[in-house]
JSON list of C-alpha atoms in Angstrom, two decimals:
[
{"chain": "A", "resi": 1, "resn": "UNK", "atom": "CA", "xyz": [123.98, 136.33, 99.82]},
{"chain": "A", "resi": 2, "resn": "UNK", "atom": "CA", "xyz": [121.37, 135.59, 102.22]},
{"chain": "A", "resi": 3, "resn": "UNK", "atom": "CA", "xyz": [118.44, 135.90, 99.21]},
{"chain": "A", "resi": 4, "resn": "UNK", "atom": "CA", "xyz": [120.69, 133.21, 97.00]},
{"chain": "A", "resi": 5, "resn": "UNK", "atom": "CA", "xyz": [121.00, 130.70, 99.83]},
{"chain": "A", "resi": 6, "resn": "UNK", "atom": "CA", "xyz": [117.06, 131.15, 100.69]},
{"chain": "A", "resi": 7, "resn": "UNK", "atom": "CA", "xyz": [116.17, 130.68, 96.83]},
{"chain": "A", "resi": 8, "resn": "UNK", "atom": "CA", "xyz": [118.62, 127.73, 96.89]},
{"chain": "A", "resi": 9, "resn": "UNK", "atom": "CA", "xyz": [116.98, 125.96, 100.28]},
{"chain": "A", "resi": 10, "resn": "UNK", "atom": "CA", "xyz": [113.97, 126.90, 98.53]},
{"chain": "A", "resi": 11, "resn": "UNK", "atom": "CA", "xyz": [114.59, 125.07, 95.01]},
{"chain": "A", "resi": 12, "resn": "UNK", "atom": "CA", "xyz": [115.74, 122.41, 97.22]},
{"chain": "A", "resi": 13, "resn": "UNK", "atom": "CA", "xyz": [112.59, 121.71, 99.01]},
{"chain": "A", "resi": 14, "resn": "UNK", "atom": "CA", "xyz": [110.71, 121.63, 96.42]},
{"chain": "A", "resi": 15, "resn": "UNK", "atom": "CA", "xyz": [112.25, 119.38, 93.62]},
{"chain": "A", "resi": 16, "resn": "UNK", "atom": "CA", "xyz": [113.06, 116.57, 97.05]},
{"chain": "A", "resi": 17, "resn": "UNK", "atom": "CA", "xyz": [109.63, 115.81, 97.01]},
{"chain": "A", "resi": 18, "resn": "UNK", "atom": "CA", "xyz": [109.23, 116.25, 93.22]},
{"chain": "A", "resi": 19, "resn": "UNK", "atom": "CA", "xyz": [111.66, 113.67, 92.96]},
{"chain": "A", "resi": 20, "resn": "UNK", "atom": "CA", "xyz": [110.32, 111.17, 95.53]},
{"chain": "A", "resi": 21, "resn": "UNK", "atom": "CA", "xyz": [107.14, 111.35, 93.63]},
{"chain": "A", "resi": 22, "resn": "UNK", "atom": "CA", "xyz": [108.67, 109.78, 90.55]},
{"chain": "A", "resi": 23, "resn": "UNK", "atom": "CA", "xyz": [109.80, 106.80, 92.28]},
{"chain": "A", "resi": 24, "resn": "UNK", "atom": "CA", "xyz": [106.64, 105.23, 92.95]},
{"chain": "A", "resi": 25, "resn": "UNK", "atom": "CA", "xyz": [104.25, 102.63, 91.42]},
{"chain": "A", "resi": 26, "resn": "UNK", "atom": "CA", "xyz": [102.12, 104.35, 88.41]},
{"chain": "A", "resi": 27, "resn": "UNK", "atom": "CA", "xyz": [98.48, 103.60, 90.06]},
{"chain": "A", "resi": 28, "resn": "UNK", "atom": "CA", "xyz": [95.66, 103.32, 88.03]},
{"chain": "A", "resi": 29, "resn": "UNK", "atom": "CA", "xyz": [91.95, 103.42, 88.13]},
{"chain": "A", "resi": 30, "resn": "UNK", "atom": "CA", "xyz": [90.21, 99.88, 86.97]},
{"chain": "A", "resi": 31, "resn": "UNK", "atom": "CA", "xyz": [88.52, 101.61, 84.54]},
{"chain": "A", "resi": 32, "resn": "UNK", "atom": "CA", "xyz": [91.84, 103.18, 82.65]},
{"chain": "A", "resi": 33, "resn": "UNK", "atom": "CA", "xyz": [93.47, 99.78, 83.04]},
{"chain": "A", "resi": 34, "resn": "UNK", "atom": "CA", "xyz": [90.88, 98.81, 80.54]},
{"chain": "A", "resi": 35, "resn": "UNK", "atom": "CA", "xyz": [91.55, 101.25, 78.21]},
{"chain": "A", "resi": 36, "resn": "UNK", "atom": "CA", "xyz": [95.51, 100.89, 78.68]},
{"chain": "A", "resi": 37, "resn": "UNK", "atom": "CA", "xyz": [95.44, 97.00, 78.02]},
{"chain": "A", "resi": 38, "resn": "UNK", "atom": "CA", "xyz": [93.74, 97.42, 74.60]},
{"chain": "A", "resi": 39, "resn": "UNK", "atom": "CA", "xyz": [96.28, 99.83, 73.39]},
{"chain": "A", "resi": 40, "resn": "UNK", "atom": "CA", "xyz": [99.27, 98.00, 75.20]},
{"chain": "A", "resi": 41, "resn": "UNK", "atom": "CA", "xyz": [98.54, 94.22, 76.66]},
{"chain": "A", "resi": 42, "resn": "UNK", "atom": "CA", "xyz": [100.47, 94.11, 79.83]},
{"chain": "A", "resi": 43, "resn": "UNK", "atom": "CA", "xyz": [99.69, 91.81, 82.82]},
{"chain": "A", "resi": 44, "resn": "UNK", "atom": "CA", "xyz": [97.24, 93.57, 85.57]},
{"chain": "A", "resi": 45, "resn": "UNK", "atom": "CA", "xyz": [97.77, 93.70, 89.39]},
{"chain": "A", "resi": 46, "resn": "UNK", "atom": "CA", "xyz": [94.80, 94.75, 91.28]},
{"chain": "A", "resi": 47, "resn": "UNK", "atom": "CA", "xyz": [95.92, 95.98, 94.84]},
{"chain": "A", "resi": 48, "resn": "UNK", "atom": "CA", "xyz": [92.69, 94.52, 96.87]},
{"chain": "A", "resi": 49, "resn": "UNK", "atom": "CA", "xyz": [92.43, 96.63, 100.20]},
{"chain": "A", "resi": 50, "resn": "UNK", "atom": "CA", "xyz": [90.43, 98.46, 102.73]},
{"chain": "A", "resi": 51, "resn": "UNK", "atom": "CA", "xyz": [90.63, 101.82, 104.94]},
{"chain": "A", "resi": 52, "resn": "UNK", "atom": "CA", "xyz": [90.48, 99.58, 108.04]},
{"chain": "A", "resi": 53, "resn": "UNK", "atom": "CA", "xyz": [93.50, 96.83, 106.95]},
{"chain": "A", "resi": 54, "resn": "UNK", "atom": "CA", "xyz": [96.49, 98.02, 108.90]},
{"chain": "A", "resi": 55, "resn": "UNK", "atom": "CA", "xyz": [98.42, 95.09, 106.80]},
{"chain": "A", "resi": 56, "resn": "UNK", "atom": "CA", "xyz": [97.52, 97.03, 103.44]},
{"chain": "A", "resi": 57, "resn": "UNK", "atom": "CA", "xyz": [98.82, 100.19, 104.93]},
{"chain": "A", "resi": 58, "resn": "UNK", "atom": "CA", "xyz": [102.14, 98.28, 106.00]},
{"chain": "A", "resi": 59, "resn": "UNK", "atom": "CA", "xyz": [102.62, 97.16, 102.21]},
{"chain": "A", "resi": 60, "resn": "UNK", "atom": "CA", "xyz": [101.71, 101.03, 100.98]},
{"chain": "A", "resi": 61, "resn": "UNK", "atom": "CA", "xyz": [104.22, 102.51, 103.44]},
{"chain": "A", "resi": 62, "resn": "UNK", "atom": "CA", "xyz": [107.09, 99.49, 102.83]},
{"chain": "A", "resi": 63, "resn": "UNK", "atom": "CA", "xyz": [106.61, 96.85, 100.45]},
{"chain": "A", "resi": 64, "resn": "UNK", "atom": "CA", "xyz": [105.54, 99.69, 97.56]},
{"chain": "A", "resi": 65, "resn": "UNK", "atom": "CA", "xyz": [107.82, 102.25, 98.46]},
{"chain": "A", "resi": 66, "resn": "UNK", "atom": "CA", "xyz": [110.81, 99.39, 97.89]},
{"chain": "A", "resi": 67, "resn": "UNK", "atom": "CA", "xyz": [112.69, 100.73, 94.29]},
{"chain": "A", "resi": 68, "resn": "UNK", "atom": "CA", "xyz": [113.17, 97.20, 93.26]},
{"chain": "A", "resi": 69, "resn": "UNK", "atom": "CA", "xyz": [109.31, 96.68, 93.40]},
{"chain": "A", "resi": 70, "resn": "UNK", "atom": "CA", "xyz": [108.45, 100.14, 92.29]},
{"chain": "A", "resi": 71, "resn": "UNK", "atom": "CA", "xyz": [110.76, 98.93, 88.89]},
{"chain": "A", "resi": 72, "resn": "UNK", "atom": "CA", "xyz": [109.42, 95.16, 88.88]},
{"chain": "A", "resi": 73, "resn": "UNK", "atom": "CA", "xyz": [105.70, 96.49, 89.12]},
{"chain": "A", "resi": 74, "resn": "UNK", "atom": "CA", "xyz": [105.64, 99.39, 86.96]},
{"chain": "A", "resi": 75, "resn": "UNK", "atom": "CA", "xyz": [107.98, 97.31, 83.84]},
{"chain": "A", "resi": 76, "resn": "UNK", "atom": "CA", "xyz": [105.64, 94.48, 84.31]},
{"chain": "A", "resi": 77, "resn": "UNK", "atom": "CA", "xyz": [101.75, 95.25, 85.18]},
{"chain": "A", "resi": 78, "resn": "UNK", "atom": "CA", "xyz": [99.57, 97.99, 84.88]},
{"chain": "A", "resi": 79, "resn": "UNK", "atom": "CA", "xyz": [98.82, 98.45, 89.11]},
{"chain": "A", "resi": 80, "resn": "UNK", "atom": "CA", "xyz": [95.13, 99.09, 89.84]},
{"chain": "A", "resi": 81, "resn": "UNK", "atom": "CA", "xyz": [94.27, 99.93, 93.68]},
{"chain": "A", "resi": 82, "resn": "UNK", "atom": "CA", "xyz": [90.69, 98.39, 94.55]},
{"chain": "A", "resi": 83, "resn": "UNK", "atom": "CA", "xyz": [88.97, 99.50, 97.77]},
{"chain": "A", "resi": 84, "resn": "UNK", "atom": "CA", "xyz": [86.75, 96.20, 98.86]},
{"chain": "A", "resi": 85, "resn": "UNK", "atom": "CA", "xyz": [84.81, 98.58, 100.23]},
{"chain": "A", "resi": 86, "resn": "UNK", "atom": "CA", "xyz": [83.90, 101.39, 98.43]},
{"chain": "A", "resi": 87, "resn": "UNK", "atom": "CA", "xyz": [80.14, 101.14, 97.38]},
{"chain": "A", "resi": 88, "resn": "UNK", "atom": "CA", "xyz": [80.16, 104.58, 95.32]},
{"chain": "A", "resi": 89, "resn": "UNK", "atom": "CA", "xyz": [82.96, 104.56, 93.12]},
{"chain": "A", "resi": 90, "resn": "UNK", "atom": "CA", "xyz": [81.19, 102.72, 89.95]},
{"chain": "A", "resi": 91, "resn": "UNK", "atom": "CA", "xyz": [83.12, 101.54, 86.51]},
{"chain": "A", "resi": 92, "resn": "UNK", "atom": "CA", "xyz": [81.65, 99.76, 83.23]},
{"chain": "A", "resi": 93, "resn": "UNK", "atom": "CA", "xyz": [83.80, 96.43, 82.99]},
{"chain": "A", "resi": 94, "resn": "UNK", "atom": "CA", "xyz": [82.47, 93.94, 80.45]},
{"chain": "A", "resi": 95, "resn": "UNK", "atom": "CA", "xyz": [78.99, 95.23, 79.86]},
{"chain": "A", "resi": 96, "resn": "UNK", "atom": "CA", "xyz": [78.25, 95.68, 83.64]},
{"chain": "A", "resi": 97, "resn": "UNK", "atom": "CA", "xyz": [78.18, 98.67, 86.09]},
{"chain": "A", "resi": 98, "resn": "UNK", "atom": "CA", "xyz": [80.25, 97.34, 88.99]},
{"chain": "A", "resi": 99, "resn": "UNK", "atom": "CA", "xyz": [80.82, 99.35, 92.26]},
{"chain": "A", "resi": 100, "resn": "UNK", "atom": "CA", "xyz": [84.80, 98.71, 93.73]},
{"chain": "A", "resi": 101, "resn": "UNK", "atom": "CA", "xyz": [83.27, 96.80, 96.49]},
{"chain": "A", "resi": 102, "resn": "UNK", "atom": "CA", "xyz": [81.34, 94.87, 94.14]},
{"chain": "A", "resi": 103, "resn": "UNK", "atom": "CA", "xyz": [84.12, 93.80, 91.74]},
{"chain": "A", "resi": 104, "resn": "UNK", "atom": "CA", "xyz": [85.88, 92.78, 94.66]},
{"chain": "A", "resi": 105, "resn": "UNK", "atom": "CA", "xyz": [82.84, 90.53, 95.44]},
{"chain": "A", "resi": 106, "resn": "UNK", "atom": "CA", "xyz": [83.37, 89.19, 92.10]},
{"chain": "A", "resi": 107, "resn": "UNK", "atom": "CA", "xyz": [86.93, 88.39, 92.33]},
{"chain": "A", "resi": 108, "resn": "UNK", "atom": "CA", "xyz": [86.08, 86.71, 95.55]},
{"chain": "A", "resi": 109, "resn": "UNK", "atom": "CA", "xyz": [88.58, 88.42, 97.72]},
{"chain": "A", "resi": 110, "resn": "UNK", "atom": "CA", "xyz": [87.72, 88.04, 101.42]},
{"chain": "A", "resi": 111, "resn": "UNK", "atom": "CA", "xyz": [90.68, 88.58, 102.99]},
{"chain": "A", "resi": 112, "resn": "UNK", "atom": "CA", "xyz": [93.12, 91.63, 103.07]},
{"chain": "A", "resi": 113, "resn": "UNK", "atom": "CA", "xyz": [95.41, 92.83, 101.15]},
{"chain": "A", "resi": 114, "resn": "UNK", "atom": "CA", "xyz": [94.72, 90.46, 98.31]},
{"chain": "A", "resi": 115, "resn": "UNK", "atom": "CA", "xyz": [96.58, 90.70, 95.45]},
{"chain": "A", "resi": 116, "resn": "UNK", "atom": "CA", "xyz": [94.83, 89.75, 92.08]},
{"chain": "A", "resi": 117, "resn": "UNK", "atom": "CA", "xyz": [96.60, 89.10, 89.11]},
{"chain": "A", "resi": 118, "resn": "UNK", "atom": "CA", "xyz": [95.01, 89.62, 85.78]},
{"chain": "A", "resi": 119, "resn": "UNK", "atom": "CA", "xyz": [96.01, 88.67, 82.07]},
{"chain": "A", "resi": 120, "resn": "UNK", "atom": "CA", "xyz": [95.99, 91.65, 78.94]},
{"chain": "A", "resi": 121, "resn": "UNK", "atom": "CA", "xyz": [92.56, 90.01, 78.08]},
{"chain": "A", "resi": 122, "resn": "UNK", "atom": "CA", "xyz": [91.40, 91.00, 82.14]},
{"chain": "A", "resi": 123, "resn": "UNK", "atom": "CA", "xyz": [90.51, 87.48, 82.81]},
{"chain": "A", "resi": 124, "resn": "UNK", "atom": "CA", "xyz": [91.89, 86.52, 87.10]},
{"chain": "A", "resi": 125, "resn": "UNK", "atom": "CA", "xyz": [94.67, 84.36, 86.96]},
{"chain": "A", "resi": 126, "resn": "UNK", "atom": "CA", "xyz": [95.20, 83.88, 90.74]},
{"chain": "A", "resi": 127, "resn": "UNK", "atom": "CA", "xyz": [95.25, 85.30, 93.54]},
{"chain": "A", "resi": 128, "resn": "UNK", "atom": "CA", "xyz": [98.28, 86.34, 95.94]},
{"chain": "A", "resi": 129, "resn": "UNK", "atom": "CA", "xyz": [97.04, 87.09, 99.53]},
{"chain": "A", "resi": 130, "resn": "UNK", "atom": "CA", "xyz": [98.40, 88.30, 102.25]},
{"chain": "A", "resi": 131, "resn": "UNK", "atom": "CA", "xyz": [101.33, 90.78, 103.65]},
{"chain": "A", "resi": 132, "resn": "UNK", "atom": "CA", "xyz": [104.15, 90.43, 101.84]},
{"chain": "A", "resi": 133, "resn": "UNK", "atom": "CA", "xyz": [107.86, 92.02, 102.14]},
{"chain": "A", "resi": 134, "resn": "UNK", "atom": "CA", "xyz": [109.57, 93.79, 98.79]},
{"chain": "A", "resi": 135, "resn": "UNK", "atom": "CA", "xyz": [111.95, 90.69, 98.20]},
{"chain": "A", "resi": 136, "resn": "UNK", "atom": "CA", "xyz": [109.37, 87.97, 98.52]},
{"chain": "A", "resi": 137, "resn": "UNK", "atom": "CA", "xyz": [107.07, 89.59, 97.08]},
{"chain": "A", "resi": 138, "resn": "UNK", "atom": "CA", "xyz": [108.49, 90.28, 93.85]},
{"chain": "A", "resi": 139, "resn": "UNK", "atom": "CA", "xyz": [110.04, 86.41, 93.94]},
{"chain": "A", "resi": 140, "resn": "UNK", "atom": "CA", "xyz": [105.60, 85.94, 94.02]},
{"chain": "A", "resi": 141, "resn": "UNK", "atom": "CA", "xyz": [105.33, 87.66, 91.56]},
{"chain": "A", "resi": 142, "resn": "UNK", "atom": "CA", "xyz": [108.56, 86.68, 89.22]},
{"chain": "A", "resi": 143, "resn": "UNK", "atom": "CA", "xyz": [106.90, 82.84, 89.95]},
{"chain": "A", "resi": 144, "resn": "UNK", "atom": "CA", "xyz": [103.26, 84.19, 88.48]},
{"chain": "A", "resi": 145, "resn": "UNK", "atom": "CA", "xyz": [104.51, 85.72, 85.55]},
{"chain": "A", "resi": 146, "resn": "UNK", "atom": "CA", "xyz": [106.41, 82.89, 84.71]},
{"chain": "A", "resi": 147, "resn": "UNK", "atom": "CA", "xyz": [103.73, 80.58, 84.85]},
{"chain": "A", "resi": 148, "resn": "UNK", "atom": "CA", "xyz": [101.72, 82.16, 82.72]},
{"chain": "A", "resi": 149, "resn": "UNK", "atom": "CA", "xyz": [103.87, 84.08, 80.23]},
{"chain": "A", "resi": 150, "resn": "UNK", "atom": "CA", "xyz": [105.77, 81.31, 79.23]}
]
């Protein structure tokens, strides 16, 4: 009896966090995005952030772990997290090698967490900065979307 309830407690443990790793916004590098939007245009949302931005870890540990925005984000845009920082990590986009850091450069983010919404075609739309709670937030991004997928 003892063996059954450990390979129960055991099953248990492992398909919780199984499960709480299907509710989550489907990340994507910038450089899949690109690929993705060719085979199936969808609106882009480029998660601009740093190590050091306490605010960016405060939307990671709240805003993205809300199920409404998990749903809204993952029906609606392909979700690309950008480090502002990160010199190394380097892409092709358009013709040009870019670094992270340097595509956020060319976005012209310069403040943190900065949202940037693309079109299918990859061109910025605007950008939505700041900290944001899950019910504002996706009322931000309802408002975008409706602006420019009319």
């Amino acid at each position: 009896m003892k063996k059954i309830l450990g390979i129960v407690m055991l099953g248990l443990m492992v398909s919780l966090p199984l499960k709480a790793q299907k509710e989550a916004i489907t990340w994507y590098s910038f450089e899949e995005v690109i690929d993705k939007v060719e085979e199936q245009p969808k609106m882009v949302l480029v998660d601009v952030y740093t190590d050091w931005c306490g605010w960016c870890k405060k939307m990671d540990r709240e805003t993205f772990t809300d199920k409404k925005v998990i749903s809204y984000v993952n029906e609606n845009f392909y979700a690309v997290k950008l480090n502002a920082e990160d010199a190394k990590k380097k892409f092709k986009f358009r013709g040009k090698e870019y670094s992270e850091e340097e595509m956020a450069r060319a976005m012209r983010v310069r403040s943190y967490p900065n949202f940037i919404i693309m079109d299918a075609a990859m061109e910025n739309i605007t950008p939505l900065p700041g900290y944001w709670k899950a019910d504002p937030f996706i009322e931000a991004l309802v408002a975008k979307l409706e602006n420019f997928n009319p």
